[in-house]
XYZ file of N, CA and C in Angstrom:
786
model
N 33.928 77.320 27.735
C 33.270 76.697 28.882
C 33.648 77.439 30.155
N 32.670 77.668 30.984
C 32.898 78.375 32.239
C 32.544 77.437 33.394
N 33.547 77.098 34.202
C 33.319 76.187 35.332
C 32.963 76.939 36.611
N 33.063 78.252 36.593
C 32.830 79.048 37.800
C 31.900 80.218 37.472
N 30.708 79.886 36.961
C 29.754 80.909 36.548
C 29.390 81.839 37.700
N 29.300 81.286 38.914
C 28.922 82.087 40.084
C 30.123 82.362 40.989
N 31.303 82.362 40.390
C 32.503 82.640 41.160
C 32.812 81.533 42.159
N 33.273 81.890 43.366
C 33.653 80.878 44.354
C 32.467 80.232 45.072
N 31.233 80.672 44.772
C 30.067 80.169 45.508
C 29.889 78.661 45.331
N 29.807 78.203 44.086
C 29.544 76.779 43.873
C 30.704 75.878 44.307
N 31.974 76.203 43.994
C 33.036 75.341 44.523
C 33.104 75.343 46.045
N 32.806 76.498 46.655
C 32.807 76.562 48.113
C 31.722 75.692 48.723
N 30.498 75.782 48.178
C 29.398 74.941 48.676
C 29.671 73.464 48.399
N 30.247 73.175 47.230
C 30.567 71.790 46.889
C 31.578 71.220 47.878
N 32.609 71.994 48.201
C 33.611 71.537 49.178
C 32.977 71.334 50.548
N 32.093 72.242 50.955
C 31.421 72.121 52.246
C 30.590 70.838 52.318
N 29.824 70.549 51.256
C 29.006 69.341 51.248
C 29.877 68.094 51.200
N 30.991 68.160 50.485
C 31.905 67.020 50.439
C 32.473 66.737 51.823
N 32.851 67.784 52.535
C 33.381 67.609 53.892
C 32.305 67.083 54.845
N 31.085 67.588 54.697
C 29.985 67.121 55.541
C 29.739 65.635 55.330
N 29.671 65.218 54.068
C 29.462 63.810 53.774
C 30.607 62.946 54.251
N 31.836 63.424 54.082
C 33.004 62.671 54.527
C 32.990 62.500 56.045
N 32.667 63.563 56.763
C 32.629 63.509 58.224
C 31.589 62.500 58.716
N 30.370 62.604 58.184
C 29.323 61.666 58.591
C 29.664 60.239 58.166
N 30.260 60.096 56.978
C 30.644 58.766 56.521
C 31.656 58.123 57.450
N 32.651 58.885 57.910
C 33.648 58.343 58.834
C 33.028 57.986 60.180
N 32.137 58.842 60.680
C 31.476 58.565 61.966
C 30.615 57.304 61.880
N 29.881 57.152 60.782
C 29.019 55.973 60.621
C 29.835 54.707 60.398
N 30.907 54.794 59.621
C 31.725 53.603 59.368
C 32.446 53.159 60.637
N 32.820 54.107 61.501
C 33.428 53.732 62.780
C 32.445 52.948 63.633
N 31.193 53.360 63.635
C 30.167 52.627 64.381
C 29.887 51.264 63.747
N 29.993 51.195 62.418
C 29.817 49.899 61.750
C 30.889 48.921 62.198
N 32.121 49.396 62.364
C 33.198 48.532 62.826
C 32.960 48.014 64.235
N 32.305 48.822 65.057
C 32.094 48.450 66.455
C 30.872 47.562 66.652
N 30.164 47.233 65.575
C 28.954 46.420 65.676
C 29.077 45.210 64.744
N 28.015 44.451 64.648
C 28.020 43.268 63.785
C 26.597 42.988 63.308
N 26.496 42.110 62.312
C 25.189 41.670 61.839
C 24.369 42.772 61.211
N 23.065 42.765 61.536
C 22.138 43.722 60.936
C 22.446 45.155 61.346
N 22.939 45.333 62.584
C 23.265 46.687 63.045
C 24.420 47.257 62.224
N 25.431 46.419 61.958
C 26.545 46.868 61.121
C 26.048 47.240 59.729
N 25.162 46.418 59.176
C 24.641 46.685 57.834
C 23.927 48.035 57.788
N 23.170 48.352 58.840
C 22.460 49.634 58.864
C 23.443 50.811 58.923
N 24.503 50.680 59.711
C 25.494 51.754 59.778
C 26.231 51.905 58.452
N 26.468 50.772 57.777
C 27.122 50.839 56.463
C 26.229 51.552 55.449
N 24.934 51.316 55.519
C 24.007 52.010 54.617
C 24.067 53.512 54.873
N 24.057 53.896 56.149
C 24.126 55.322 56.480
C 25.456 55.926 56.040
N 26.545 55.171 56.216
C 27.859 55.658 55.777
C 27.898 55.821 54.265
N 27.303 54.879 53.540
C 27.289 54.944 52.072
C 26.460 56.126 51.589
N 25.310 56.355 52.213
C 24.480 57.494 51.848
C 25.199 58.810 52.133
N 25.914 58.855 53.261
C 26.616 60.087 53.636
C 27.762 60.381 52.681
N 28.647 59.402 52.516
C 29.842 59.628 51.704
C 29.525 59.596 50.214
N 28.796 58.549 49.772
C 28.495 58.431 48.349
C 27.441 59.406 47.876
N 26.412 59.655 48.722
C 25.334 60.558 48.337
C 25.684 62.021 48.528
N 25.986 62.382 49.777
C 26.267 63.788 50.092
C 27.689 64.182 49.717
N 28.666 63.376 50.154
C 30.064 63.750 49.973
C 30.540 63.735 48.539
N 29.923 62.908 47.693
C 30.395 62.770 46.309
C 29.353 63.258 45.309
N 28.146 62.663 45.349
C 27.151 62.993 44.322
C 26.648 64.430 44.454
N 26.258 64.821 45.664
C 25.772 66.194 45.848
C 26.883 67.192 45.543
N 28.100 66.871 45.992
C 29.235 67.745 45.675
C 29.360 67.934 44.162
N 29.262 66.821 43.428
C 29.418 66.854 41.969
C 28.398 67.795 41.329
N 27.133 67.659 41.712
C 26.107 68.433 41.016
C 25.961 69.850 41.549
N 26.400 70.106 42.771
C 26.488 71.511 43.186
C 27.562 72.206 42.363
N 28.690 71.523 42.166
C 29.736 72.095 41.319
C 29.233 72.278 39.892
N 28.390 71.358 39.419
C 27.846 71.464 38.067
C 26.923 72.674 37.914
N 26.345 73.140 39.031
C 25.513 74.347 38.957
C 26.322 75.535 38.450
N 27.624 75.512 38.700
C 28.478 76.610 38.261
C 29.042 76.418 36.868
N 28.652 75.331 36.185
C 29.170 75.064 34.842
C 28.202 75.609 33.800
N 28.749 76.256 32.793
C 27.922 76.765 31.696
C 28.744 76.812 30.414
N 28.030 76.763 29.306
C 28.644 76.956 27.989
C 27.938 78.142 27.354
N 28.589 79.287 27.285
C 27.948 80.500 26.746
C 27.295 80.248 25.393
N 26.041 80.664 25.307
C 25.286 80.490 24.081
C 24.640 79.131 23.933
N 24.775 78.271 24.956
C 24.234 76.922 24.879
C 23.243 76.664 26.010
N 22.162 75.982 25.676
C 21.210 75.516 26.680
C 21.666 74.151 27.169
N 21.708 73.968 28.482
C 22.134 72.697 29.062
C 20.969 72.072 29.813
N 20.680 70.827 29.491
C 19.657 70.062 30.191
C 20.230 68.711 30.610
N 19.471 67.995 31.470
C 19.995 66.755 32.036
C 19.025 65.599 31.835
N 19.588 64.435 31.548
C 18.834 63.192 31.414
C 18.590 62.655 32.824
N 17.334 62.649 33.271
C 17.021 62.280 34.649
C 17.380 60.824 34.969
N 16.996 59.832 34.143
C 17.369 58.443 34.474
C 18.878 58.241 34.616
N 19.662 58.833 33.731
C 21.113 58.695 33.832
C 21.646 59.378 35.092
N 21.052 60.505 35.431
C 21.485 61.221 36.626
C 21.181 60.417 37.883
N 19.991 59.810 37.950
C 19.647 58.962 39.094
C 20.533 57.716 39.138
N 20.876 57.194 37.948
C 21.778 56.045 37.901
C 23.146 56.412 38.474
N 23.608 57.639 38.205
C 24.902 58.071 38.745
C 24.851 58.153 40.268
N 23.714 58.562 40.828
C 23.553 58.587 42.286
C 23.613 57.176 42.852
N 22.902 56.251 42.223
C 22.888 54.863 42.696
C 24.288 54.262 42.648
N 25.028 54.523 41.561
C 26.384 53.998 41.430
C 27.271 54.516 42.553
N 27.174 55.810 42.825
C 28.011 56.415 43.849
C 27.768 55.783 45.221
N 26.515 55.627 45.592
C 26.181 55.058 46.904
C 26.584 53.587 46.975
N 26.322 52.830 45.918
C 26.590 51.390 45.936
C 28.087 51.105 46.005
N 28.890 51.778 45.171
C 30.326 51.463 45.170
C 30.985 51.872 46.487
N 30.519 52.946 47.090
C 31.049 53.329 48.395
C 30.680 52.266 49.433
N 29.444 51.769 49.378
C 29.031 50.715 50.302
C 29.851 49.450 50.125
N 30.095 49.059 48.875
C 30.906 47.864 48.609
C 32.324 48.051 49.134
N 32.909 49.210 48.867
C 34.265 49.479 49.335
C 34.371 49.461 50.849
N 33.423 50.087 51.533
C 33.435 50.100 52.997
C 33.259 48.702 53.561
N 32.346 47.937 52.982
C 32.120 46.571 53.462
C 33.377 45.726 53.301
N 34.053 45.841 52.158
C 35.299 45.094 51.940
C 36.372 45.517 52.939
N 36.521 46.820 53.131
C 37.567 47.320 54.014
C 37.333 46.875 55.458
N 36.101 46.984 55.922
C 35.795 46.607 57.304
C 35.933 45.106 57.500
N 35.473 44.330 56.537
C 35.583 42.869 56.657
C 37.033 42.420 56.592
N 37.842 43.095 55.768
C 39.246 42.699 55.623
C 40.154 43.244 56.695
N 39.627 44.113 57.554
C 40.459 44.687 58.602
C 41.539 45.571 58.026
N 42.781 45.346 58.448
C 43.896 46.190 58.010
C 44.697 45.561 56.874
N 44.173 44.506 56.250
C 44.908 43.869 55.159
C 45.020 44.829 53.980
N 46.248 45.054 53.514
C 46.482 46.008 52.448
C 45.827 45.577 51.141
N 45.831 44.254 50.868
C 45.244 43.770 49.618
C 43.754 44.079 49.549
N 43.059 43.888 50.663
C 41.629 44.172 50.700
C 41.373 45.670 50.584
N 42.210 46.455 51.247
C 42.062 47.914 51.189
C 42.264 48.421 49.765
N 43.283 47.895 49.082
C 43.542 48.312 47.704
C 42.412 47.874 46.774
N 41.917 46.654 46.979
C 40.806 46.176 46.149
C 39.583 47.062 46.335
N 39.280 47.384 47.596
C 38.153 48.265 47.867
C 38.359 49.639 47.280
N 39.600 50.146 47.349
C 39.898 51.464 46.788
C 39.754 51.503 45.281
N 40.200 50.439 44.621
C 40.087 50.385 43.159
C 38.624 50.300 42.737
N 37.860 49.442 43.426
C 36.432 49.310 43.090
C 35.702 50.628 43.323
N 35.937 51.213 44.493
C 35.239 52.454 44.840
C 35.688 53.606 43.942
N 36.997 53.741 43.734
C 37.507 54.835 42.909
C 37.035 54.746 41.469
N 37.065 53.525 40.919
C 36.582 53.349 39.552
C 35.090 53.641 39.463
N 34.355 53.213 40.490
C 32.918 53.482 40.510
C 32.610 54.960 40.614
N 33.368 55.667 41.455
C 33.165 57.114 41.596
C 33.493 57.823 40.288
N 34.573 57.380 39.620
C 34.897 57.946 38.315
C 33.789 57.691 37.306
N 33.228 56.482 37.345
C 32.112 56.155 36.447
C 30.908 57.040 36.734
N 30.638 57.261 38.041
C 29.542 58.154 38.414
C 29.765 59.550 37.844
N 31.006 60.019 37.960
C 31.321 61.373 37.497
C 31.088 61.505 35.994
N 31.614 60.580 35.230
C 31.492 60.705 33.777
C 30.097 60.356 33.281
N 29.387 59.495 34.020
C 27.985 59.259 33.668
C 27.166 60.517 33.923
N 27.466 61.203 35.037
C 26.791 62.468 35.315
C 27.081 63.523 34.268
N 28.305 63.540 33.761
C 28.647 64.486 32.698
C 27.976 64.085 31.379
N 27.876 62.769 31.132
C 27.206 62.310 29.919
C 25.712 62.629 29.964
N 25.155 62.673 31.187
C 23.738 63.013 31.340
C 23.466 64.470 31.015
N 24.520 65.265 30.937
C 24.390 66.677 30.602
C 24.254 66.812 29.084
N 23.150 67.346 28.616
C 22.848 67.385 27.197
C 22.844 68.825 26.669
N 23.435 68.996 25.503
C 23.378 70.275 24.790
C 23.569 69.974 23.306
N 23.450 70.990 22.478
C 23.673 70.798 21.037
C 25.141 70.940 20.670
N 25.983 71.198 21.682
C 27.407 71.394 21.444
C 28.161 70.072 21.600
N 28.770 69.548 20.539
C 29.588 68.334 20.681
C 30.799 68.610 21.580
N 31.166 67.606 22.372
C 32.314 67.761 23.267
C 33.263 66.583 23.091
N 34.514 66.789 23.495
C 35.511 65.724 23.505
C 36.238 65.785 24.842
N 37.022 64.739 25.117
C 37.717 64.647 26.402
C 39.211 64.436 26.178
N 40.009 65.106 26.998
C 41.452 64.925 26.979
C 41.778 63.620 27.702
N 42.281 62.597 26.990
C 42.518 61.291 27.631
C 43.454 61.367 28.829
N 44.467 62.237 28.768
C 45.408 62.334 29.878
C 44.725 62.833 31.150
N 43.869 63.836 31.003
C 43.160 64.358 32.173
C 42.111 63.365 32.676
N 41.512 62.617 31.770
C 40.558 61.583 32.188
C 41.266 60.539 33.043
N 42.418 60.062 32.562
C 43.192 59.070 33.324
C 43.625 59.654 34.661
N 44.079 60.915 34.650
C 44.494 61.563 35.895
C 43.337 61.643 36.881
N 42.146 61.978 36.408
C 40.983 62.073 37.291
C 40.655 60.711 37.904
N 40.804 59.644 37.125
C 40.536 58.297 37.640
C 41.589 57.890 38.666
N 42.833 58.258 38.417
C 43.888 57.965 39.394
C 43.608 58.698 40.703
N 43.220 59.973 40.595
C 42.872 60.743 41.799
C 41.716 60.068 42.542
N 40.715 59.598 41.789
C 39.559 58.953 42.403
C 39.965 57.685 43.153
N 40.832 56.871 42.548
C 41.250 55.625 43.190
C 42.098 55.900 44.430
N 43.026 56.846 44.309
C 43.861 57.199 45.466
C 43.002 57.780 46.584
N 42.081 58.673 46.229
C 41.211 59.282 47.229
C 40.315 58.238 47.883
N 39.788 57.295 47.091
C 38.923 56.255 47.645
C 39.694 55.355 48.593
N 40.914 54.982 48.209
C 41.740 54.138 49.080
C 42.050 54.858 50.389
N 42.393 56.136 50.285
C 42.664 56.921 51.491
C 41.421 57.050 52.356
N 40.254 57.206 51.718
C 39.007 57.327 52.476
C 38.693 56.027 53.220
N 38.927 54.887 52.569
C 38.681 53.605 53.228
C 39.658 53.398 54.380
N 40.909 53.794 54.183
C 41.880 53.705 55.279
C 41.428 54.581 56.447
N 40.971 55.786 56.121
C 40.497 56.686 57.172
C 39.290 56.100 57.891
N 38.412 55.434 57.145
C 37.236 54.822 57.767
C 37.632 53.757 58.774
N 38.760 53.101 58.546
C 39.221 52.051 59.453
C 40.001 52.592 60.651
N 40.687 53.722 60.465
C 41.660 54.139 61.470
C 41.401 55.495 62.122
N 40.668 56.380 61.465
C 40.503 57.727 62.020
C 39.517 57.710 63.182
N 39.987 58.117 64.340
C 39.155 58.203 65.531
C 39.504 59.492 66.269
N 38.539 60.073 66.922
C 38.798 61.268 67.706
C 38.644 62.539 66.901
N 38.419 63.625 67.611
C 38.113 64.902 66.973
C 39.285 65.437 66.153
N 40.502 65.361 66.711
C 41.654 65.922 66.007
C 41.923 65.181 64.699
N 41.895 63.860 64.762
C 42.142 63.077 63.548
C 41.046 63.321 62.518
N 39.802 63.415 62.987
C 38.680 63.671 62.082
C 38.814 65.043 61.439
N 39.221 66.032 62.226
C 39.374 67.393 61.718
C 40.452 67.484 60.645
N 41.467 66.630 60.741
C 42.535 66.626 59.742
C 42.127 65.839 58.496
N 41.425 64.721 58.686
C 41.105 63.835 57.568
C 40.003 64.398 56.675
N 38.997 65.008 57.267
C 37.820 65.439 56.505
C 38.155 66.478 55.432
N 38.891 67.557 55.736
C 39.214 68.523 54.663
C 40.043 67.897 53.546
N 40.941 66.975 53.892
C 41.755 66.316 52.868
C 40.859 65.493 51.945
N 39.900 64.760 52.532
C 38.975 63.990 51.715
C 38.128 64.903 50.840
N 37.663 66.021 51.405
C 36.867 66.976 50.633
C 37.643 67.548 49.462
N 38.908 67.900 49.694
C 39.746 68.432 48.616
C 39.988 67.378 47.540
N 40.173 66.125 47.952
C 40.426 65.058 46.981
C 39.221 64.848 46.070
N 38.023 64.833 46.654
C 36.811 64.654 45.850
C 36.626 65.820 44.895
N 36.806 67.044 45.401
C 36.674 68.222 44.535
C 37.747 68.232 43.450
N 38.965 67.820 43.811
C 40.040 67.773 42.832
C 39.744 66.803 41.715
N 39.178 65.640 42.064
C 38.818 64.666 41.040
C 37.748 65.243 40.119
N 36.745 65.902 40.706
C 35.656 66.467 39.912
C 36.164 67.492 38.911
N 36.920 68.473 39.391
C 37.325 69.562 38.502
C 38.376 69.106 37.492
N 39.180 68.101 37.847
C 40.099 67.530 36.856
C 39.309 66.907 35.711
N 38.263 66.149 36.065
C 37.412 65.562 35.027
C 36.686 66.603 34.212
N 36.254 67.676 34.850
C 35.546 68.722 34.125
C 36.478 69.444 33.150
N 37.714 69.711 33.582
C 38.666 70.393 32.699
C 39.119 69.498 31.556
N 38.835 68.201 31.646
C 39.167 67.295 30.539
C 38.213 67.466 29.363
N 37.078 68.139 29.589
C 36.061 68.281 28.550
C 36.306 69.558 27.738
N 36.201 69.430 26.418
C 36.410 70.571 25.522
C 35.333 70.591 24.443
N 35.035 71.779 23.951
C 34.118 71.908 22.822
C 34.729 71.281 21.578
N 33.863 70.672 20.789
C 34.326 70.002 19.577
C 33.474 70.468 18.405
N 33.999 71.361 17.591
C 33.283 71.811 16.407
C 32.168 72.789 16.721
N 31.313 72.993 15.729
C 30.218 73.950 15.861
C 28.993 73.279 16.467
N 28.198 74.065 17.171
C 26.977 73.547 17.780
C 25.948 73.216 16.709
N 25.186 72.153 16.956
C 24.131 71.756 16.021
C 22.863 72.555 16.311
N 21.966 72.538 15.369
C 20.686 73.206 15.538
C 19.680 72.215 16.137
N 18.692 72.740 16.855
C 17.659 71.878 17.392
C 17.427 72.102 18.873
N 16.376 71.437 19.365
C 15.988 71.570 20.769
C 16.687 70.513 21.610
N 17.078 70.895 22.826
C 17.737 69.977 23.754
C 16.691 69.346 24.663
N 16.637 68.026 24.686
C 15.686 67.322 25.533
C 16.302 67.060 26.909
N 15.438 67.031 27.910
C 15.901 66.759 29.263
C 15.325 67.747 30.253
N 15.805 67.629 31.490
C 15.302 68.473 32.571
C 16.213 69.666 32.794
N 15.606 70.798 33.069
C 16.363 71.973 33.450
C 16.963 71.762 34.838
N 18.123 72.364 35.068
C 18.829 72.208 36.336
C 17.939 72.543 37.532
N 17.217 73.644 37.464
C 16.410 74.071 38.605
C 15.186 73.183 38.821
N 14.706 72.508 37.763
C 13.525 71.664 37.883
C 13.809 70.358 38.623
N 15.030 69.884 38.527
C 15.336 68.555 39.065
C 16.362 68.583 40.186
N 17.479 69.277 39.968
C 18.573 69.164 40.922
C 18.314 69.897 42.224
N 17.645 71.014 42.158
C 17.346 71.718 43.398
C 16.529 70.840 44.350
N 15.405 70.223 43.903
C 14.672 69.318 44.805
C 15.504 68.120 45.254
N 16.327 67.550 44.352
C 17.147 66.398 44.716
C 18.183 66.769 45.766
N 18.844 67.895 45.568
C 19.860 68.326 46.522
C 19.227 68.634 47.876
N 18.040 69.253 47.856
C 17.334 69.539 49.104
C 16.951 68.232 49.808
N 16.450 67.256 49.037
C 16.045 65.978 49.622
C 17.235 65.264 50.261
N 18.359 65.206 49.544
C 19.532 64.526 50.090
C 20.104 65.299 51.273
N 20.004 66.607 51.234
C 20.455 67.409 52.376
C 19.613 67.104 53.612
N 18.297 66.903 53.419
C 17.442 66.530 54.546
C 17.827 65.156 55.090
N 18.122 64.217 54.183
C 18.591 62.898 54.624
C 19.887 63.041 55.418
N 20.758 63.927 54.964
C 22.011 64.173 55.671
C 21.758 64.696 57.076
N 20.804 65.593 57.211
C 20.464 66.120 58.533
C 19.921 65.023 59.438
N 19.115 64.120 58.877
C 18.584 63.005 59.673
C 19.719 62.101 60.155
N 20.660 61.812 59.247
C 21.807 60.986 59.637
C 22.617 61.689 60.720
N 22.770 62.994 60.589
C 23.495 63.761 61.605
C 22.818 63.636 62.971
N 21.495 63.703 62.991
C 20.762 63.556 64.255
C 20.958 62.150 64.827
N 20.902 61.132 63.958
C 21.101 59.747 64.414
C 22.489 59.578 65.031
N 23.503 60.115 64.355
C 24.868 60.018 64.872
C 24.990 60.753 66.203
N 24.320 61.893 66.314
C 24.425 62.703 67.530
C 23.791 62.017 68.734
N 22.657 61.333 68.539
C 21.952 60.751 69.678
C 22.406 59.328 69.979
N 23.090 58.687 69.037
C 23.530 57.316 69.243
C 24.843 57.323 70.017
N 25.099 56.293 70.854
C 26.376 56.250 71.586
C 27.566 56.299 70.636
N 28.665 56.947 71.094
C 29.848 56.991 70.253
C 30.570 55.651 70.268
N 31.639 55.565 69.482
C 32.328 54.278 69.314
C 32.872 53.764 70.643
N 33.475 54.651 71.452
C 34.032 54.229 72.729
C 32.952 53.645 73.631
N 31.789 54.287 73.686
C 30.689 53.777 74.503
C 30.183 52.436 73.976
N 30.105 52.304 72.642
C 29.649 51.052 72.056
C 30.621 49.913 72.371
N 31.920 50.204 72.302
C 32.911 49.179 72.616
C 32.875 48.818 74.089
N 32.670 49.805 74.969
C 32.547 49.515 76.396
C 31.329 48.640 76.665
N 30.203 48.959 76.023
C 28.991 48.156 76.196
C 29.197 46.730 75.697
N 29.903 46.595 74.581
C 30.153 45.259 74.025
C 31.050 44.451 74.962
N 32.093 45.101 75.508
C 32.966 44.399 76.457
C 32.191 43.996 77.705
N 31.300 44.880 78.172
C 30.492 44.569 79.352
C 29.584 43.365 79.082
N 28.968 43.332 77.913
C 28.105 42.205 77.565
C 28.902 40.902 77.487
N 30.122 40.970 76.965
C 30.960 39.782 76.891
C 31.321 39.280 78.290
N 31.636 40.227 79.211
C 31.972 39.828 80.577
C 30.772 39.184 81.262
N 29.589 39.765 81.048
C 28.379 39.194 81.641
C 28.115 37.798 81.092
N 28.329 37.626 79.797
C 28.119 36.314 79.179
C 29.078 35.283 79.743
N 30.362 35.660 79.895
C 31.343 34.722 80.453
C 31.024 34.403 81.901
N 30.623 35.435 82.661
C 30.299 35.226 84.069
C 29.108 34.293 84.209
N 28.097 34.493 83.355
C 26.914 33.640 83.410
C 27.271 32.202 83.052
N 28.128 32.028 82.045
C 28.525 30.686 81.635
C 29.332 29.989 82.740
N 30.267 30.727 83.373
C 31.061 30.145 84.462
C 30.194 29.767 85.653
N 29.205 30.637 85.943
C 28.285 30.368 87.054
C 27.487 29.103 86.781
N 27.023 28.988 85.545
C 26.241 27.805 85.192
C 27.067 26.531 85.284
N 28.351 26.583 84.853
C 29.194 25.400 84.923
C 29.494 25.017 86.369
N 29.738 26.031 87.214
C 30.042 25.743 88.630
C 28.823 25.178 89.353
N 27.638 25.618 88.939
C 26.412 25.113 89.573
C 26.211 23.640 89.224
N 26.507 23.290 87.957
C 26.365 21.896 87.541
C 27.390 21.020 88.250
């Protein structure tokens, strides 16, 4: 098995996309904390799409572009692959919602990290199961467990960062660490897979990598660019908090004025 068919190109692009998704996810989750109601829900959706879609799922399948088994045709089950995308986005959204609602409570943060990390691990192995060939494979249980531990630790750290990381310097430090953690989980899981016996004869059903993943990655990349534009034109967290404080002062002033008039 070759995990680096194109050399450093695919891991480099995968790390870049993971960092991009992590950065946008942190920016969107910070805005979710500064808002409430439907506005918070919209920011959480954008954060989930950024981190779960771009930072995790796109990273995973860009890295998969560099995976090959010499002498074997590899195809992908489209429904399972789309299911892995949905799982990634949903579990990240659930984890972020729990973390933001629970504030700084460690129990809530750990619960969110376990849910998100386990979900990300499930996405990873479902994506690998969607990969079809005539070559039977097996998995090293120790590396599988290690990959899940990395996923849970990385998810917990990501949720903590979503609650606490503010400012350019903190963001610049947190994003590469998150990107490395996601990539580390992916490649640990990939190295857990081994060939098992001789390849069977027959045709492999499914979609070719270039037929499906290239359009999907392009589509999600466009969504990422749209989210980037939204984040760029929307007020930052400090401005949103200032506006919220101003609205609260106006509300109190109006209420006091009304009481004094009566």
